[in-house]
Short mmCIF file of C-alpha atoms and ligand atoms in Angstrom, two decimals:
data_model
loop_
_atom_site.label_atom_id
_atom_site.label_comp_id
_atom_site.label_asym_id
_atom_site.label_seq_id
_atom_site.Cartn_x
_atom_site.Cartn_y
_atom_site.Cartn_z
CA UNK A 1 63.14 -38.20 -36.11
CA UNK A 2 60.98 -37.30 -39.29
CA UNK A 3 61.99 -40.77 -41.03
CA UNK A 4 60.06 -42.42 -38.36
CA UNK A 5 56.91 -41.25 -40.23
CA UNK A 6 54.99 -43.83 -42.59
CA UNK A 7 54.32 -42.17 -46.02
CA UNK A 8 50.48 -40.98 -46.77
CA UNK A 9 48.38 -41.74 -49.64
CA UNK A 10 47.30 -38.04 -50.78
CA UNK A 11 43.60 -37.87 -50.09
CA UNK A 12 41.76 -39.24 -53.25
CA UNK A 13 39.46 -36.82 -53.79
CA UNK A 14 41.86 -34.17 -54.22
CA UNK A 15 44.04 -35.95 -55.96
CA UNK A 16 41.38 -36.14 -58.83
CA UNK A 17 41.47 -32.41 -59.24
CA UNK A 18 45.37 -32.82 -59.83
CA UNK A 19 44.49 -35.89 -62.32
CA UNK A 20 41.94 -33.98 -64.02
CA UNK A 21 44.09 -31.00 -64.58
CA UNK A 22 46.82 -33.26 -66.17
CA UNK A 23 44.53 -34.87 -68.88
CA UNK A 24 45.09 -33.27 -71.72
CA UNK A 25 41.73 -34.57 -73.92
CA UNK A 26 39.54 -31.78 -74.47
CA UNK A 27 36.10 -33.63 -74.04
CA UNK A 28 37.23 -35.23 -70.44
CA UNK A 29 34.58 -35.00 -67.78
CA UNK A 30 34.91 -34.18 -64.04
CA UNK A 31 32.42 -35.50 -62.22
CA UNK A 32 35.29 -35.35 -58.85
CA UNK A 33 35.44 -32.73 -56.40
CA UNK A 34 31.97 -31.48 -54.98
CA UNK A 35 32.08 -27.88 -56.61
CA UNK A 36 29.25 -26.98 -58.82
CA UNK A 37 29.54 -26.20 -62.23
CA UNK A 38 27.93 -24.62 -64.44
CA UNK A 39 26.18 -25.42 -67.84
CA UNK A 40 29.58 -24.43 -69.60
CA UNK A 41 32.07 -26.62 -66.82
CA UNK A 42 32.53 -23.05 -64.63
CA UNK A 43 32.55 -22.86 -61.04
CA UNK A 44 31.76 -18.63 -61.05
CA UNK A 45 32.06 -16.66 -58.10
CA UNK A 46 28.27 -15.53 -57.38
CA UNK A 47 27.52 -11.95 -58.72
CA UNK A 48 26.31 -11.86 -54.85
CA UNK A 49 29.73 -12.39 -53.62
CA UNK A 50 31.68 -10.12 -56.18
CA UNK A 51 28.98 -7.42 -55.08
CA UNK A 52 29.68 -7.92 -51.13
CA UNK A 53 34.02 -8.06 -52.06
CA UNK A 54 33.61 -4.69 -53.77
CA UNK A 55 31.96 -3.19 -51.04
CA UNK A 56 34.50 -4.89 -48.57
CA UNK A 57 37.40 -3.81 -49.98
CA UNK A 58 36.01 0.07 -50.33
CA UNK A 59 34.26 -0.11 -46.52
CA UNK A 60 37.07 -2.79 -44.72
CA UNK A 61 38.15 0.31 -42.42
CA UNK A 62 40.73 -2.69 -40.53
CA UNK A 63 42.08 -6.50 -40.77
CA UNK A 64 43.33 -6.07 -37.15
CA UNK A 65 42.49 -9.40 -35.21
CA UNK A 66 38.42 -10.39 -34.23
CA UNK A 67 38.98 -13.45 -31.69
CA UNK A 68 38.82 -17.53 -32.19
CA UNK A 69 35.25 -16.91 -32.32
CA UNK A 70 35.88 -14.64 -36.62
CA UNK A 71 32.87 -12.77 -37.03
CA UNK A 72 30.38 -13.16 -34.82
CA UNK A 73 28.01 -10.53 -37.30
CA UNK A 74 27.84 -13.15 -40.19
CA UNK A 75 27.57 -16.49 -37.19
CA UNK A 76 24.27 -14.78 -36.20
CA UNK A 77 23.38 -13.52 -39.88
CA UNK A 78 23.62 -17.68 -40.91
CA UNK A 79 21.25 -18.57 -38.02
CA UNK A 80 17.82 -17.75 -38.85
CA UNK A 81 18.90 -19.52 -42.47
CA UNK A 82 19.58 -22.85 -40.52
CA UNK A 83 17.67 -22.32 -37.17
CA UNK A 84 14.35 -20.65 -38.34
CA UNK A 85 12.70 -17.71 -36.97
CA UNK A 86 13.29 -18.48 -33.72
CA UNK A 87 17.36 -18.38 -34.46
CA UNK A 88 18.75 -18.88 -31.09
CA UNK A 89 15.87 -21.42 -30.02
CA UNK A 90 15.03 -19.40 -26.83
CA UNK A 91 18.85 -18.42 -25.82
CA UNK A 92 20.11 -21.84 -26.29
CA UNK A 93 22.39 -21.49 -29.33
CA UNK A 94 25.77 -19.78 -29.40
CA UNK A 95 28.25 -20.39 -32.77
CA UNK A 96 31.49 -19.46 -34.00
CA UNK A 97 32.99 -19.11 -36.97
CA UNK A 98 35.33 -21.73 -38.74
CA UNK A 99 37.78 -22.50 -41.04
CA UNK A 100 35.51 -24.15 -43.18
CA UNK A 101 33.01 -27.36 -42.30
CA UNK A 102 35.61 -29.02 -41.90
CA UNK A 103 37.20 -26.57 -38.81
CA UNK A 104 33.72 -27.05 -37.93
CA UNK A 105 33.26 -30.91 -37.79
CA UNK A 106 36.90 -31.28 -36.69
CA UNK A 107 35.91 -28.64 -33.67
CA UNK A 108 32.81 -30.35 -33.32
CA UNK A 109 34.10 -33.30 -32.34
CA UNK A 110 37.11 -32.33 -30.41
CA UNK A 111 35.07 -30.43 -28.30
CA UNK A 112 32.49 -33.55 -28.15
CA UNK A 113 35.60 -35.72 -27.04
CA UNK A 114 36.88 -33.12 -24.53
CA UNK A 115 33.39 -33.63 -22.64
CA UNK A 116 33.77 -37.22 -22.50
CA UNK A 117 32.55 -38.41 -26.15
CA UNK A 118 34.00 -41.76 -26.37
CA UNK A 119 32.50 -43.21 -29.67
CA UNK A 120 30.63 -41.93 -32.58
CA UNK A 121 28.28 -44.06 -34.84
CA UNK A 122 27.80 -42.53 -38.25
CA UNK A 123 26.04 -43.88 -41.33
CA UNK A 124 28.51 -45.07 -44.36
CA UNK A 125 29.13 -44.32 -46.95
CA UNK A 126 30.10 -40.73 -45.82
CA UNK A 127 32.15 -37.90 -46.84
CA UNK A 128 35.50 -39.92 -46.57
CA UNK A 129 37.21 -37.02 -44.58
CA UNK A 130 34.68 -37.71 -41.61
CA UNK A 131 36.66 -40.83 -40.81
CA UNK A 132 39.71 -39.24 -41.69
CA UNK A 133 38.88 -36.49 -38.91
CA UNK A 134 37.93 -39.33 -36.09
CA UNK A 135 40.87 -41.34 -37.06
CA UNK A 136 43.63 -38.22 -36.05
CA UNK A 137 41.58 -37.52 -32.88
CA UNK A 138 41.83 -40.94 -31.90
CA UNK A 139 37.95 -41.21 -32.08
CA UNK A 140 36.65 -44.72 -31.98
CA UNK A 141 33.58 -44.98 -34.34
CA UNK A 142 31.05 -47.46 -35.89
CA UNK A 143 29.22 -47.41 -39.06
CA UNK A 144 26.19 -48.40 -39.81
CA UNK A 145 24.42 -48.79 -43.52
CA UNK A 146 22.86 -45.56 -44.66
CA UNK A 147 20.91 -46.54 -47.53
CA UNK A 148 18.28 -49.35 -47.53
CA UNK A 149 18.86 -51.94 -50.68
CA UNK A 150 16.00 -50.08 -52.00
CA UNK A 151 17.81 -46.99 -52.63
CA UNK A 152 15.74 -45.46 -49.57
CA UNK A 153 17.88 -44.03 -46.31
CA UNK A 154 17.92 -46.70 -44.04
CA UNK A 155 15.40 -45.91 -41.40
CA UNK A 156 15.84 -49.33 -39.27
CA UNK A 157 19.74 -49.35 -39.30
CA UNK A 158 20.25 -45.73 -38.08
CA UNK A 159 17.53 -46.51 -35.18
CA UNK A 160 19.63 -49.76 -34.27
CA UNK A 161 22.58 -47.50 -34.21
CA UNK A 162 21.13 -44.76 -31.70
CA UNK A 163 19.66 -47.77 -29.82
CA UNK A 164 22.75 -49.49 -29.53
CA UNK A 165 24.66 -46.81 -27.86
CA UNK A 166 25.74 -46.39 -24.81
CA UNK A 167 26.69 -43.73 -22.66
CA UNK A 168 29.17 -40.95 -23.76
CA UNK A 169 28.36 -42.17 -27.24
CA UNK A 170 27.44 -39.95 -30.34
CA UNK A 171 25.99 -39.82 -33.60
CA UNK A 172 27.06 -37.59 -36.76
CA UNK A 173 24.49 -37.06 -38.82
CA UNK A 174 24.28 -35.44 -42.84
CA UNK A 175 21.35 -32.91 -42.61
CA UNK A 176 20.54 -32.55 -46.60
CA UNK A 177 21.96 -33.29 -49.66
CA UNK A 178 24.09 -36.60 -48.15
CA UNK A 179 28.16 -36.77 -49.48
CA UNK A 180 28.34 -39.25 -51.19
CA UNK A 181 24.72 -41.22 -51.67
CA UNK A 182 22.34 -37.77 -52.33
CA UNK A 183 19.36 -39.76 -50.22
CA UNK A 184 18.26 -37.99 -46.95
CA UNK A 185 16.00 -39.17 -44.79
CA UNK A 186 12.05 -38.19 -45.74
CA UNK A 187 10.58 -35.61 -43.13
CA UNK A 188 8.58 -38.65 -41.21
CA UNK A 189 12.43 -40.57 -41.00
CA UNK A 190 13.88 -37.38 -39.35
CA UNK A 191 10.96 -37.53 -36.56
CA UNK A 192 11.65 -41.06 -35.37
CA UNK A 193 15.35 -40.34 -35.49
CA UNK A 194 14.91 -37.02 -33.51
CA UNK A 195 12.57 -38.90 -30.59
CA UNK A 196 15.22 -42.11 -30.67
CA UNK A 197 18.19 -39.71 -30.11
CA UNK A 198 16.32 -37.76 -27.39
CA UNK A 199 15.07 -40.80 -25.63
CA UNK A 200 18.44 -42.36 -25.58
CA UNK A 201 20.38 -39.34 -25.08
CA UNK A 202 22.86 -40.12 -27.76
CA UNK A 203 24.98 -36.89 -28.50
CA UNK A 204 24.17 -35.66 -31.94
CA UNK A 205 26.76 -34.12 -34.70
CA UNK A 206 24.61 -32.61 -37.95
CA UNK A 207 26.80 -31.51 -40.22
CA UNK A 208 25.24 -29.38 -42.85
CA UNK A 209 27.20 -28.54 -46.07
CA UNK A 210 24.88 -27.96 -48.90
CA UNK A 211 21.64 -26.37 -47.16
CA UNK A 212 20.40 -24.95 -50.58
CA UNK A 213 21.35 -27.44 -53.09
CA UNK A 214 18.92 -30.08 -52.25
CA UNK A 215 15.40 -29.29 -52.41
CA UNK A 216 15.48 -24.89 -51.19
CA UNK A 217 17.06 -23.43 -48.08
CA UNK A 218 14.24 -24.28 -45.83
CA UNK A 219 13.29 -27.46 -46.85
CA UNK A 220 16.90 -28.66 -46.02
CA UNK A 221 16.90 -27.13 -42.74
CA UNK A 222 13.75 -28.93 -42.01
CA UNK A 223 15.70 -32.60 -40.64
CA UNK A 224 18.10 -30.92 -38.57
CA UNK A 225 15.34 -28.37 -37.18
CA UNK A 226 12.81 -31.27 -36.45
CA UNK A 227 16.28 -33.18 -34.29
CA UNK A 228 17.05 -29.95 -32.56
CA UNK A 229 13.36 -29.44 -31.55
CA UNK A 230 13.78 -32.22 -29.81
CA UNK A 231 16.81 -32.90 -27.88
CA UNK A 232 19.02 -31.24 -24.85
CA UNK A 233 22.35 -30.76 -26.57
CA UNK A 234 23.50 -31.08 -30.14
CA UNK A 235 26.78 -29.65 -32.35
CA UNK A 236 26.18 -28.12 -35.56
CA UNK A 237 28.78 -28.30 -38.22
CA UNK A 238 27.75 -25.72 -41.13
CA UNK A 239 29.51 -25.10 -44.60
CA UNK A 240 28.97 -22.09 -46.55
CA UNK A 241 31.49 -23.23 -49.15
CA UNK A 242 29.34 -24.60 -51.41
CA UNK A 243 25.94 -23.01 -51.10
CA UNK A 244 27.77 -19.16 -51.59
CA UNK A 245 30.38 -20.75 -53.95
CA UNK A 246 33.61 -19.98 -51.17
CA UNK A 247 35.17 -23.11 -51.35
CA UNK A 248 38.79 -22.01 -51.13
CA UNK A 249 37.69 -18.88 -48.78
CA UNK A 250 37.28 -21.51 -46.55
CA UNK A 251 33.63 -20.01 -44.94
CA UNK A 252 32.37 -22.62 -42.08
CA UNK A 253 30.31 -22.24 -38.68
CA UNK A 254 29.60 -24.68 -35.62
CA UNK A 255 26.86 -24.07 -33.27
CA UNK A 256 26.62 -25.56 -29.84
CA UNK A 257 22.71 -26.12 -28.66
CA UNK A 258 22.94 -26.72 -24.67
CA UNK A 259 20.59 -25.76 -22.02
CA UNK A 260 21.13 -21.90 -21.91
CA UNK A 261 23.33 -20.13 -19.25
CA UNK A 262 26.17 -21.84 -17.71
CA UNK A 263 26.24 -24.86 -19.71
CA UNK A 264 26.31 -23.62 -22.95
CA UNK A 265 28.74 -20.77 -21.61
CA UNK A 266 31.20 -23.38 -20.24
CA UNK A 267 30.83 -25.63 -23.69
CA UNK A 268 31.43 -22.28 -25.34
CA UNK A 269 34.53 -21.28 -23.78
CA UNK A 270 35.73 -24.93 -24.21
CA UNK A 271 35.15 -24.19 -28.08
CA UNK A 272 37.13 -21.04 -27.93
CA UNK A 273 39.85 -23.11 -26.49
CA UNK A 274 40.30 -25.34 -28.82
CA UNK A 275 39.91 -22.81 -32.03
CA UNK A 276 42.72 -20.65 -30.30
CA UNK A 277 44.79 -23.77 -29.86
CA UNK A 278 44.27 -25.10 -33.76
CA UNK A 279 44.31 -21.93 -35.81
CA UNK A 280 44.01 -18.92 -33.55
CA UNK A 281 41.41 -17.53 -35.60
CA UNK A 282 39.74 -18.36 -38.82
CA UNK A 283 40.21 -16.28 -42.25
CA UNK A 284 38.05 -13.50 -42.18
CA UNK A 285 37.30 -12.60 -46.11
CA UNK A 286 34.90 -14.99 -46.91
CA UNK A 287 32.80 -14.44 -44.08
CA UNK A 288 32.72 -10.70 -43.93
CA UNK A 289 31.66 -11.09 -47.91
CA UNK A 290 28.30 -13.72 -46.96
CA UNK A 291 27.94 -11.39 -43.66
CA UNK A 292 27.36 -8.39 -46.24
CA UNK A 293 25.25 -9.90 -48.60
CA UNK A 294 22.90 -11.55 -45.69
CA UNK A 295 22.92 -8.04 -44.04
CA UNK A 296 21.42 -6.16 -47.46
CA UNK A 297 18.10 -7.53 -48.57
CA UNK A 298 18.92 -6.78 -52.09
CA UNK A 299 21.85 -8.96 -52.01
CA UNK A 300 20.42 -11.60 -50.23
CA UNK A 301 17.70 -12.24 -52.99
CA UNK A 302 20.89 -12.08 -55.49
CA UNK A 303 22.16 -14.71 -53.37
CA UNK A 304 19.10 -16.98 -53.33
CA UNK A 305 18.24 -16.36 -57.01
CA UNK A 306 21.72 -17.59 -57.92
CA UNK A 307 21.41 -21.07 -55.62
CA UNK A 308 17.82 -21.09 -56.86
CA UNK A 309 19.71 -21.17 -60.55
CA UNK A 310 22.27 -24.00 -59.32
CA UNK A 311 19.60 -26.16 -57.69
CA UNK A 312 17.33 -25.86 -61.15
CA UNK A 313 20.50 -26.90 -63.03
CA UNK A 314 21.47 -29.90 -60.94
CA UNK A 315 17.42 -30.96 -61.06
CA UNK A 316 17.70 -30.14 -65.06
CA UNK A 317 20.79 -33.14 -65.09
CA UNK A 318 19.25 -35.17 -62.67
CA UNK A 319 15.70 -35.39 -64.80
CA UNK A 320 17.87 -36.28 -67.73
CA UNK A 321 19.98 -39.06 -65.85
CA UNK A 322 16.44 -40.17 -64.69
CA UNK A 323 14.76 -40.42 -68.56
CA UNK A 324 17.82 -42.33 -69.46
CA UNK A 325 16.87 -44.69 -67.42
CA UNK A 326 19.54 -47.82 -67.51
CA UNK A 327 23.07 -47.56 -68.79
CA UNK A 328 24.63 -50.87 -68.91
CA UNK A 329 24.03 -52.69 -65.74
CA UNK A 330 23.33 -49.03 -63.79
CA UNK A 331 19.66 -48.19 -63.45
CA UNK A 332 20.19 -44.53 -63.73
CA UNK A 333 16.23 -43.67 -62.38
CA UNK A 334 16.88 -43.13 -58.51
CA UNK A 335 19.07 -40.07 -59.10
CA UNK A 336 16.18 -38.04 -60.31
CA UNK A 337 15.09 -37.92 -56.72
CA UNK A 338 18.32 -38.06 -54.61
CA UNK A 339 19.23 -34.23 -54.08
CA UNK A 340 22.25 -32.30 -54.03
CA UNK A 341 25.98 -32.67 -55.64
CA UNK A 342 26.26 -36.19 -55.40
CA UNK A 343 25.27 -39.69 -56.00
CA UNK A 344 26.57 -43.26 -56.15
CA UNK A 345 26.71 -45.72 -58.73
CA UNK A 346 27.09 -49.32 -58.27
CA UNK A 347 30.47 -49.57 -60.28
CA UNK A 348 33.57 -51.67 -59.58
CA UNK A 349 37.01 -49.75 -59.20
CA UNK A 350 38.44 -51.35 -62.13
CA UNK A 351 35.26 -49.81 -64.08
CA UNK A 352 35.98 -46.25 -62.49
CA UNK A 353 39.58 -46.68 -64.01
CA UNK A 354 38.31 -47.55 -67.42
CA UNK A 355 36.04 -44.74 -66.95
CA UNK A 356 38.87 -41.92 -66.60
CA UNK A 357 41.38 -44.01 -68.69
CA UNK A 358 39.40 -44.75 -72.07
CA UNK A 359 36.42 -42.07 -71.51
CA UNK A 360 38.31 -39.18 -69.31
CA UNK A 361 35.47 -39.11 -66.70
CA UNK A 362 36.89 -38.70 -63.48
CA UNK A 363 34.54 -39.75 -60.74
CA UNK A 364 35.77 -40.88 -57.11
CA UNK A 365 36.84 -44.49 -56.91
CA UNK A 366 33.87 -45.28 -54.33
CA UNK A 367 31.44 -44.72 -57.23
CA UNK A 368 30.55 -41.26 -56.69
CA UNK A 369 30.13 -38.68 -59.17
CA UNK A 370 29.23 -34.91 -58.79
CA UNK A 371 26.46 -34.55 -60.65
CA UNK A 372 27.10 -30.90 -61.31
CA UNK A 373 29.79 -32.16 -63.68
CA UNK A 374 27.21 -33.60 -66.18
CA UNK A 375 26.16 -30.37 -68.71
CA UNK A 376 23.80 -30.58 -71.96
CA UNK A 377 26.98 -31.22 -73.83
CA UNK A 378 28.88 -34.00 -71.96
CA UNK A 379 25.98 -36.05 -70.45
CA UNK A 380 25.39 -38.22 -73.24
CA UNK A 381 28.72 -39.08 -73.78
CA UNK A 382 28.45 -40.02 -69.76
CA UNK A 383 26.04 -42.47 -70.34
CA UNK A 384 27.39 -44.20 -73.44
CA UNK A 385 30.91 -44.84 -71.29
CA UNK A 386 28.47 -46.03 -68.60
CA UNK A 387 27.14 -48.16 -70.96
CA UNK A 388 30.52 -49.40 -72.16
CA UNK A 389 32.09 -50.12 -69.12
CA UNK A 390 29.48 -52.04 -67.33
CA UNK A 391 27.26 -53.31 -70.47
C1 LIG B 401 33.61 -33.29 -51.55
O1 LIG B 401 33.17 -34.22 -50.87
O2 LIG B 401 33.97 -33.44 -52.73
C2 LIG B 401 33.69 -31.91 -50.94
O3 LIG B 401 33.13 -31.91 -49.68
C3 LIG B 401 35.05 -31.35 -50.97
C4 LIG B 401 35.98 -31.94 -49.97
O4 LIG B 401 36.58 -31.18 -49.20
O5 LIG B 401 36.14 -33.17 -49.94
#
């Protein structure tokens, strides 16, 4: 039966890590995988989270099972962080916790599908697992351009796409820091896309996987807020991989906003469902650790000073990318205003291969690099191969 299968690529991105890691030059570069780095190449745990393990391990009294729904102390810790002060918006919130954002966006929309979601439109490029996810659900979708030629997000082409829909159709939207391009849409874009998708009724997906990295934990909360403010029903796909460092704890959320009672009790239950169905329940360590720290003020401002210390760093490489200004053909200026991890660089595949065979930077094969790869040390070197492949 199993040599019916067709063989699988390995997903690119992760196979980077594995390239990386078998390059034996000492000066190589991995601009790859979105994990942030330090000004030395380290991806530390936060002092926040070794704090909130020590006190787990000495205060964890059981592991004996929670439900599909993990920990429902750090779900509601998270939401005043993404939803504001007014964390449930009036009752009308419930969330669970998930294997990750990517339990969450893969819950998100199996649960969308389940009440009769049959297409999604979504902005490309995108995080390349998003159509990876819709493909194994069986989920038509349709892209539309996210950036403007300008190197703006493309207000007019995301408004055609809302307008264009019709019933049972969907949208997934990036709330900050946008895998792969790093441009969001300005707080003005956000209102016209929040009264289009409430005047059309188009179901929304925000998926939100850096809040913190782009511009300060309520600044990037401020699109998705403004969207929510304005419409019936929306899914929430939240990451806490990056912005507490957890990546391979696996920390994720999703949210359901629905009218309150019934409604958002049924879509809740459905949720449940489906989480009990894919993985029972999700990994609890990670998520008792962030529930700690946003539980004790003391090591909550630990927490923000250390993303406060990422985000300076990542603005630090940015400026410097920016000064540059060209390298080669690439005008290097627009990523000292695009936010978060990422950014794209008009490069050809053949010059990405040049890149990682004659320089040893590894950067996706779409273009993107993690700018969080770039240090004091390595960043001139990164625009000289720039330079040299595409000069
Ligand atoms: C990325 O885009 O590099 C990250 O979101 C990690 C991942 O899972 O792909």
């Amino acid at each position: 039966m199993l040599d019916r299968l067709e063989p699988q690529s390995p997903d690119a991105l992760l196979a980077l890590i594995k390239l990386h890691a078998a390059d034996d030059r000492p000066d190589k570069v991995d601009l790859g995988v979105g994990v942030y780095r330090t000004g030395q190449g380290d991806t530390p745990v936060f002092g926040a989270i070794k704090a909130a393990e020590r006190l787990l391990v000495d205060t964890q009294e059981s592991k004996s099972y929670l439900g599909p729904e993990g920990d429902i102390g750090f779900v509601n810790a998270l939401m005043p962080y993404i939803f504001g002060s007014d964390a449930t918006m009036g009752g009308r919130i419930a969330g669970m916790q998930t294997p990750g954002g990517t339990g969450a966006v893969r819950l998100a929309v199996a649960l969308a599908q389940k009440a009769g979601l049959k297409k999604l439109h979504m902005g490309t490029p995108s995080w390349p697992n998003h159509a990876q996810i819709f493909a194994d659900l069986d989920l038509e979708w349709a892209p539309f351009d996210h950036a403007a030629a300008d190197g703006t997000a493309n207000l007019d082409a995301v408004l055609a796409a809302i307008r264009s829909a019709g019933p049972d159709e969907g949208i997934l939207l990036h709330a900050c820091c946008h895998n792969p391009t790093g441009i969001d849409y300005t707080p003005e874009q956000w209102e016209a896309i929040g009264d289009a998708i409430a005047e059309t009724g188009i179901f929304p997906i925000i998926d939100s996987a850096y809040q913190g990295l782009g511009n300060g934990m309520e600044e990037d909360a401020a699109g998705l807020r403004s969207v929510l403010a304005k419409v019936p029903e929306a899914f929430i796909a939240y990451s806490c991989d990056k912005n507490f460092g957890m990546y391979r704890d696996r920390v994720g959320a999703f949210y359901i906003l629905a009218d309150g009672g019934d409604t958002l009790d049924k879509a809740f239950s459905n949720a449940n469902a489906l989480a009990r169905a894919s993985w029972s329940m999700p990994p609890d360590h990670g998520a008792a650790a962030v529930r700690l720290i946003l539980r004790d003020p003391a090591m909550t401002a630990q927490w923000l000073d250390e993303l406060d210390q990422m985000r300076a760093r990542m603005n630090q490489v940015r400026a410097r990318l920016a000064e540059a200004g060209t390298a080669g053909s690439v005008d290097l200026t627009p990523l000292g205003h695009q936010n978060g991890l990422f950014s794209m660089l008009p490069v050809t595949k053949e010059q990405v291969v040049e890149l990682r065979e004659k320089h040893g930077i590894y950067m996706a094969g779409s273009g993107r690099i993690n700018v969080a790869g770039l240090t004091m040390d390595n960043i001139d070197k990164f625009i000289a191969a720039i330079a040299d492949v595409t000069g």
